[in-house]
CSV table of C-alpha atoms in Angstrom, one decimal:
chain,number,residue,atom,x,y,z
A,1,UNK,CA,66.7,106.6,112.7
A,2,UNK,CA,62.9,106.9,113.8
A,3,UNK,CA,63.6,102.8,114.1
A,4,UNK,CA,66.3,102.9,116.2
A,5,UNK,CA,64.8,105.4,118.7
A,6,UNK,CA,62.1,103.1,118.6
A,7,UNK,CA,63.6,100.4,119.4
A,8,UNK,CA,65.5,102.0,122.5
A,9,UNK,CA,62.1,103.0,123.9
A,10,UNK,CA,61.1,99.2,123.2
A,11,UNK,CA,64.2,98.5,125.5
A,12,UNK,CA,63.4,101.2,128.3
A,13,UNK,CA,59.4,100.1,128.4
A,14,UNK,CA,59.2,96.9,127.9
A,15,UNK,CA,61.8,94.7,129.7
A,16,UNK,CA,61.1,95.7,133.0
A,17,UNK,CA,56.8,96.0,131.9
A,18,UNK,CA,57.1,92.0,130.5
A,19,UNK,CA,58.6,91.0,133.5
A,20,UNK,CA,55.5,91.5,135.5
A,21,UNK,CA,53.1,90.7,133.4
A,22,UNK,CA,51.9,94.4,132.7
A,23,UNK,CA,50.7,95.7,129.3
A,24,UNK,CA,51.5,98.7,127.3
A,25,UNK,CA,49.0,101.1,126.2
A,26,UNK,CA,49.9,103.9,123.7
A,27,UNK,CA,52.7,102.4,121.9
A,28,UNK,CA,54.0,103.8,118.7
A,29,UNK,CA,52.1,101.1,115.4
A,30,UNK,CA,55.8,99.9,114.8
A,31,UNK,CA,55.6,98.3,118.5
A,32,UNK,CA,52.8,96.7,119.4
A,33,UNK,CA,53.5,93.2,118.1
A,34,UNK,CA,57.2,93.6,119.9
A,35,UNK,CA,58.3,92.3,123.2
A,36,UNK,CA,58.8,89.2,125.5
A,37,UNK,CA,56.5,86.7,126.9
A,38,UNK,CA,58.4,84.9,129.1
A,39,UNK,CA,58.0,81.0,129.0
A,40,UNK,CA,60.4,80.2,131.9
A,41,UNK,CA,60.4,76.4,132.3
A,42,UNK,CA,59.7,75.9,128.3
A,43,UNK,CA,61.8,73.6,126.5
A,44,UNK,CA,63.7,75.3,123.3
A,45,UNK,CA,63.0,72.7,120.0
A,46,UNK,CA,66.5,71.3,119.7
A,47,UNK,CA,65.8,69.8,116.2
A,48,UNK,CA,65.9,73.3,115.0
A,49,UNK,CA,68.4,73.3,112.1
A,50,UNK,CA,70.9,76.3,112.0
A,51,UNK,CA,74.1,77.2,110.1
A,52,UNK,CA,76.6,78.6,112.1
A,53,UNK,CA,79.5,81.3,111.5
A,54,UNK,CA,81.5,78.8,109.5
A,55,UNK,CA,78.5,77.8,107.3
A,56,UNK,CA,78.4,74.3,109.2
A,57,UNK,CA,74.9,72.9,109.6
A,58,UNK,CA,73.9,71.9,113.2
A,59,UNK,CA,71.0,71.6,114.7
A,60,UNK,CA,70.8,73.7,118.4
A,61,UNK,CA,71.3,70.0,120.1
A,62,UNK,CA,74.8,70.3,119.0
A,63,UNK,CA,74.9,73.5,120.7
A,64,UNK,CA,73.0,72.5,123.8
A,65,UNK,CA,75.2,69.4,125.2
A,66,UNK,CA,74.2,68.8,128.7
A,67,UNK,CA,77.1,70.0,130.5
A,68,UNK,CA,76.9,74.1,130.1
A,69,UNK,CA,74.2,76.3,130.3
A,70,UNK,CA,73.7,78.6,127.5
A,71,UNK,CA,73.2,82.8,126.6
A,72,UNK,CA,70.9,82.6,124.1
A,73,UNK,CA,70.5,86.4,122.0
A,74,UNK,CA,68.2,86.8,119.2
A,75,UNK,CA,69.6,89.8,117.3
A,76,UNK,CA,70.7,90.6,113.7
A,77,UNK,CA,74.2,92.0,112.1
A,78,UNK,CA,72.5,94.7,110.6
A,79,UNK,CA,70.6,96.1,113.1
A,80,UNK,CA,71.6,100.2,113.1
A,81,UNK,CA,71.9,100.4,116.5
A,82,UNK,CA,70.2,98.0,120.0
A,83,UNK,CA,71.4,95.3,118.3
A,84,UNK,CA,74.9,96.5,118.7
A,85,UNK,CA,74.7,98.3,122.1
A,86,UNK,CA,72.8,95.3,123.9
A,87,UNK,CA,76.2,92.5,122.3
A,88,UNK,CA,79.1,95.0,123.5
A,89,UNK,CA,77.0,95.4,127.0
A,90,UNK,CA,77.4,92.0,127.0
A,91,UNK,CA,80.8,91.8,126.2
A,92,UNK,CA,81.6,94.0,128.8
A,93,UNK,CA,80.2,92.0,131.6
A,94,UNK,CA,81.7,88.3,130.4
A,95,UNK,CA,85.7,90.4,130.6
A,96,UNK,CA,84.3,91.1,133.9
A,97,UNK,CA,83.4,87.5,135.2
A,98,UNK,CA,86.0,84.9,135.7
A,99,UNK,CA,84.3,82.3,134.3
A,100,UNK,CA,85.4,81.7,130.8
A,101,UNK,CA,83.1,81.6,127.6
A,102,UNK,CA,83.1,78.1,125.8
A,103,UNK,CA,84.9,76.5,129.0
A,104,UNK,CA,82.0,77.1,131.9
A,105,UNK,CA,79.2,78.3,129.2
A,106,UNK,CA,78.8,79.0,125.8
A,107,UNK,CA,77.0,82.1,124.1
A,108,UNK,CA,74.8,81.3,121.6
A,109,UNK,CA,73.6,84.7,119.0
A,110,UNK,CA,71.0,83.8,116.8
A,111,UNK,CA,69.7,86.2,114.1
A,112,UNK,CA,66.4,87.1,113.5
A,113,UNK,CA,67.1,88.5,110.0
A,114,UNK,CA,66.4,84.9,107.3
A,115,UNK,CA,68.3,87.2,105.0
A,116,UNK,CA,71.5,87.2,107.1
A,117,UNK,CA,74.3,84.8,105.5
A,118,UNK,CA,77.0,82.6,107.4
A,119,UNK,CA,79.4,84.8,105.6
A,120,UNK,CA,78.0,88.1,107.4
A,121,UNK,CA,77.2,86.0,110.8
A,122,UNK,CA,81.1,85.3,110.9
A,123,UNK,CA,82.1,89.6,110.2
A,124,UNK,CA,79.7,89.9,113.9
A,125,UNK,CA,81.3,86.7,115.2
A,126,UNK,CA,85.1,88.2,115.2
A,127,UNK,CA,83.7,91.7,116.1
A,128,UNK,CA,82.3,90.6,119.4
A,129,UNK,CA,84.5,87.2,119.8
A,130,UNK,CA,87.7,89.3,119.0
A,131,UNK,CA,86.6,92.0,121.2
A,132,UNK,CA,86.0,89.4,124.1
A,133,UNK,CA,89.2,87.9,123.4
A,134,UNK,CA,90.4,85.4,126.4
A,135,UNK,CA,92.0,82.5,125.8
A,136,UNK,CA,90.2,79.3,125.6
A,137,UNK,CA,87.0,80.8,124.3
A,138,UNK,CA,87.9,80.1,120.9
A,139,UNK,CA,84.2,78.3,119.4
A,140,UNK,CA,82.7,79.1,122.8
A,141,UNK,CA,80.2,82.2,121.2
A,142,UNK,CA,78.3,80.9,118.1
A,143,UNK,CA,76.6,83.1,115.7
A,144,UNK,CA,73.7,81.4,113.7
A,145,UNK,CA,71.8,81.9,110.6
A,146,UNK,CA,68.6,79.8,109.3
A,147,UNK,CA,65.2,79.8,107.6
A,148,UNK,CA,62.3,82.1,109.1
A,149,UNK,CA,60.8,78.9,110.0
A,150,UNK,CA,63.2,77.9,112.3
A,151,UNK,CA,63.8,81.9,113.3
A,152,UNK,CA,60.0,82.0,114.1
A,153,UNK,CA,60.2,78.2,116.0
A,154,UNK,CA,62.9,79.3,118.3
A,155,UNK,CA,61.5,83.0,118.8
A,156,UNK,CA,58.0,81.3,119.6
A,157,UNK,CA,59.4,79.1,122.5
A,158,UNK,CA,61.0,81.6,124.1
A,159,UNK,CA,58.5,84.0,123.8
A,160,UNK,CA,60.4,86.7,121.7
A,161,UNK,CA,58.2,88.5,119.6
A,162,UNK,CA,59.5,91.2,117.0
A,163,UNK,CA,58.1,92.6,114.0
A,164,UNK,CA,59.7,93.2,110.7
A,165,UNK,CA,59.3,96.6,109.5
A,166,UNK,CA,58.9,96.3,105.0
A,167,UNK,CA,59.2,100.0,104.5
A,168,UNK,CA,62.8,100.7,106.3
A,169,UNK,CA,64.2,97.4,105.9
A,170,UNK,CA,64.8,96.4,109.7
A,171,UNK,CA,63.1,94.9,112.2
A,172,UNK,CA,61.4,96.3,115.6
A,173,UNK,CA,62.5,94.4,118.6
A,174,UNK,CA,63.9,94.7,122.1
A,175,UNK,CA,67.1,93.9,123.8
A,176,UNK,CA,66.3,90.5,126.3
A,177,UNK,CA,69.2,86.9,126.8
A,178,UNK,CA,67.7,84.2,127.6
A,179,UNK,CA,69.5,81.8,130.2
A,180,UNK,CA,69.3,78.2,129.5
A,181,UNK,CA,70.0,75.1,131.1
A,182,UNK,CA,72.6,73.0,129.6
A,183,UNK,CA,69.6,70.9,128.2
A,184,UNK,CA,67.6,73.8,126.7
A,185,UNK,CA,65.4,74.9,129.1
A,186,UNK,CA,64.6,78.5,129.5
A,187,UNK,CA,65.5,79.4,133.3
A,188,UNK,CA,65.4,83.0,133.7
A,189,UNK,CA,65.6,86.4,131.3
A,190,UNK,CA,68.0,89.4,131.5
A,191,UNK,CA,66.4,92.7,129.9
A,192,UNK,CA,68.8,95.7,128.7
A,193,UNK,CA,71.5,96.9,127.3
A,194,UNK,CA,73.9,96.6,130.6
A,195,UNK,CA,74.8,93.7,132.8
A,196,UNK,CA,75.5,93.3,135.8
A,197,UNK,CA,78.3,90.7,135.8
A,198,UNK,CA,77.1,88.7,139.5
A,199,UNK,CA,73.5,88.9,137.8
A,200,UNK,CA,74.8,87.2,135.0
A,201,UNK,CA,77.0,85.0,137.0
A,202,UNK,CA,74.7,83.7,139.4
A,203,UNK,CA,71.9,83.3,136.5
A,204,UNK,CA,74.4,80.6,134.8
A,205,UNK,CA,75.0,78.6,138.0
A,206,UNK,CA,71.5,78.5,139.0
A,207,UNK,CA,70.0,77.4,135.1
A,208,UNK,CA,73.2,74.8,135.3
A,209,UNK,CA,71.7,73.6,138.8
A,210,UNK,CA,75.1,73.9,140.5
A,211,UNK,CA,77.1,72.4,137.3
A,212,UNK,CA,79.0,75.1,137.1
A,213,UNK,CA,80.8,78.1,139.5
A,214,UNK,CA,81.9,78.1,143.2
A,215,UNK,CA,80.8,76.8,146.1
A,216,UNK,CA,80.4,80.2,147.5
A,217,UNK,CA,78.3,80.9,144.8
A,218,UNK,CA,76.3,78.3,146.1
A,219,UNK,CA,75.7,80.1,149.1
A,220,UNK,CA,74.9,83.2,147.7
A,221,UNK,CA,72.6,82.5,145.8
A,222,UNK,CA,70.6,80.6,148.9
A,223,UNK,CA,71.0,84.0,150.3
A,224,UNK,CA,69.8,85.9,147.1
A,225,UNK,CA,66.7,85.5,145.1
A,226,UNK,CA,66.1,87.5,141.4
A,227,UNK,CA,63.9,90.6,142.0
A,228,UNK,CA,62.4,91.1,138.7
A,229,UNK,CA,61.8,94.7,138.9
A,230,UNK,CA,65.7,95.3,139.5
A,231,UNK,CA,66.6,92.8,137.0
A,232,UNK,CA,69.1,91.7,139.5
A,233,UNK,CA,70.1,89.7,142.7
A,234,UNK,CA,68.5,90.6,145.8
A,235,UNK,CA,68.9,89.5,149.7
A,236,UNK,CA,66.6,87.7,151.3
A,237,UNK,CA,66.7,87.8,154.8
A,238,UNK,CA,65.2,84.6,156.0
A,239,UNK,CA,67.9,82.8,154.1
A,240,UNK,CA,70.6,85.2,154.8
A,241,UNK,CA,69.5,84.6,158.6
A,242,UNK,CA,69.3,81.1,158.4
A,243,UNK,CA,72.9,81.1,156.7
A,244,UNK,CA,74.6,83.7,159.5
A,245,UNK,CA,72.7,81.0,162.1
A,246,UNK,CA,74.8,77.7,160.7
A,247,UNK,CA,78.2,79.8,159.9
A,248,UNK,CA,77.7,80.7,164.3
A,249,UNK,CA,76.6,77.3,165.2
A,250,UNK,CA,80.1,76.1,162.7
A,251,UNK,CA,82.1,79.0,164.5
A,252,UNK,CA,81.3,78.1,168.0
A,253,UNK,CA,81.5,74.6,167.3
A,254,UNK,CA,85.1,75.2,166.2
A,255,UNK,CA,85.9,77.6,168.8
A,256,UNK,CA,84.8,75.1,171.6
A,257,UNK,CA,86.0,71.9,170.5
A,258,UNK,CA,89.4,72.1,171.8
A,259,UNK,CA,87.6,72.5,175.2
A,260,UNK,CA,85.9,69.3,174.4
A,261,UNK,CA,88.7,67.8,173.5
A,262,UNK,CA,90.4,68.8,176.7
A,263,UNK,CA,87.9,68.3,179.0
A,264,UNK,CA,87.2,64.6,177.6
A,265,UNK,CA,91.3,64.4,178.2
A,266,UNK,CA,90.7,64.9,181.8
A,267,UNK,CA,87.9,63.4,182.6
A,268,UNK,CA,90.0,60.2,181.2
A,269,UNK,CA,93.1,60.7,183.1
A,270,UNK,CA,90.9,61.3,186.3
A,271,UNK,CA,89.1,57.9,186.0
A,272,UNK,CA,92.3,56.0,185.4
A,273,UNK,CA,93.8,57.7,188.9
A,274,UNK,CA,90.8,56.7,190.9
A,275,UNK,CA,91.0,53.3,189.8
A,276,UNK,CA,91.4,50.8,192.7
A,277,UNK,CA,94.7,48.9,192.3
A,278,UNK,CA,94.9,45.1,193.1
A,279,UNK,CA,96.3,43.9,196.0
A,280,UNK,CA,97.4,40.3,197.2
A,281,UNK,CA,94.8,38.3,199.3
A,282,UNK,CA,96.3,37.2,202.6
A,283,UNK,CA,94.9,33.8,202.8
A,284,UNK,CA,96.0,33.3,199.4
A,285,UNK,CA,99.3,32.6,200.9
């Protein structure tokens, strides 16, 4: 229990704290070596060889296909509690988004624990897959197991640091998804337990570079940039000024094009009248 509470305070202090770069004095012994260093830009080692819920061996390149970007977890089925509030926050904000799990993106859960077995990875799979539950996401949310090796590789390029702790059994870490680029690069980091589902949204279109979601999406997020202190979406008012400039420029342009159109008519019709007509030449005859 002194774990778990642990943990929670891990979540509290240091998502926001990593973000800017700030370090933590006073932390309880279980914590010090736990948090994220963010490596935005870094490339996640695609060779990495996993098995996933099905006990299939992959490697995260199968996983990683060009086309989607990626939510990338590091957690484990056995964790007693963040573990488990962090996965249904997350739940909770893919029901809310329209775009569809394993059809626009795919979820990838890897856990941290070496112990862990396909057989167990599958028990999480349909608790949070089931509880997600909309159709075509079938294979869309992968939950993988693998050596510490390749646990330690993947944790190391994305700058998630945890500790295990021998005399309880579990393992000291904090709540952070990674958003990757359909090829494997790390393009921004969401810290808590709750998610905001825009913030999620607009994460997965901008790592995907405009692959994937709307075109008004598009536009948002030209107006928006990612305050890292909020951990969300923010306006920026230069853009959002620019923007409101070209939608007046398009609105007036549409507005006075029929008078152009008009205008051009009568100015056509008025050369035609003023026209001098032919006549016959007298000493033609």
């Amino acid at each position: 229990m002194r774990l778990i509470l642990l943990s929670l305070t891990a979540l509290a202090l240091l998502g926001p704290a990593c973000a800017q770069g700030q370090l933590l004095e006073d932390k309880p012994d279980e914590l010090q070596e736990v948090g994220v260093d963010e490596k935005r830009g870094g490339q996640i080692p695609l060779n990495l060889k996993f098995r996933d819920e099905n006990g299939r061996a992959i490697s995260l390149a199968d996983l990683f296909d060009g086309e989607r970007p990626v939510l990338l977890s590091l957690n484990y089925s056995d964790c007693p509690m963040l573990c488990r509030v962090q996965l249904n926050g997350l739940t909770d904000a893919l029901k809310q988004m329209e775009m569809t799990v394993g059809e626009e993106f795919d979820v990838v859960s890897v856990s941290i624990d070496p112990r862990e077995s396909p057989q167990r990875a599958k028990e999480t799979e349909k608790l949070y897959a089931g509880n997600y539950g909309r159709a075509g996401s079938t294979g869309g949310w992968h939950f993988l197991t693998s050596t510490q090796e390749n646990i330690t590789a993947l944790a190391d390029a994305v700058g998630f640091r945890y500790k295990f702790v021998p005399d309880r059994g579990e393992f000291a870490h904090t709540a952070a998804v990674m958003v990757c680029s359909p090829e494997g690069m790390v393009s921004r980091y969401l810290y808590g337990v709750m998610f905001e589902p825009k913030t999620v949204r607009l994460s997965l279109v901008e790592a995907a570079d405009g692959k994937v979601g709307t075109a008004m999406d598009q536009i948002i997020l030209f107006c928006f940039h990612y305050d890292e202190t909020k951990g969300r979406y923010g306006p920026v008012a230069r853009n959002i000024m620019s923007a409101g400039a070209a939608v007046t420029v398009m609105a007036l342009a549409a507005g006075l094009l029929p008078f152009w159109v008009r205008r051009g008519s009568s100015a056509s019709a008025a050369t035609e009248d003023a026209a001098p007509v032919d006549t016959p030449d007298p000493q033609a005859t």
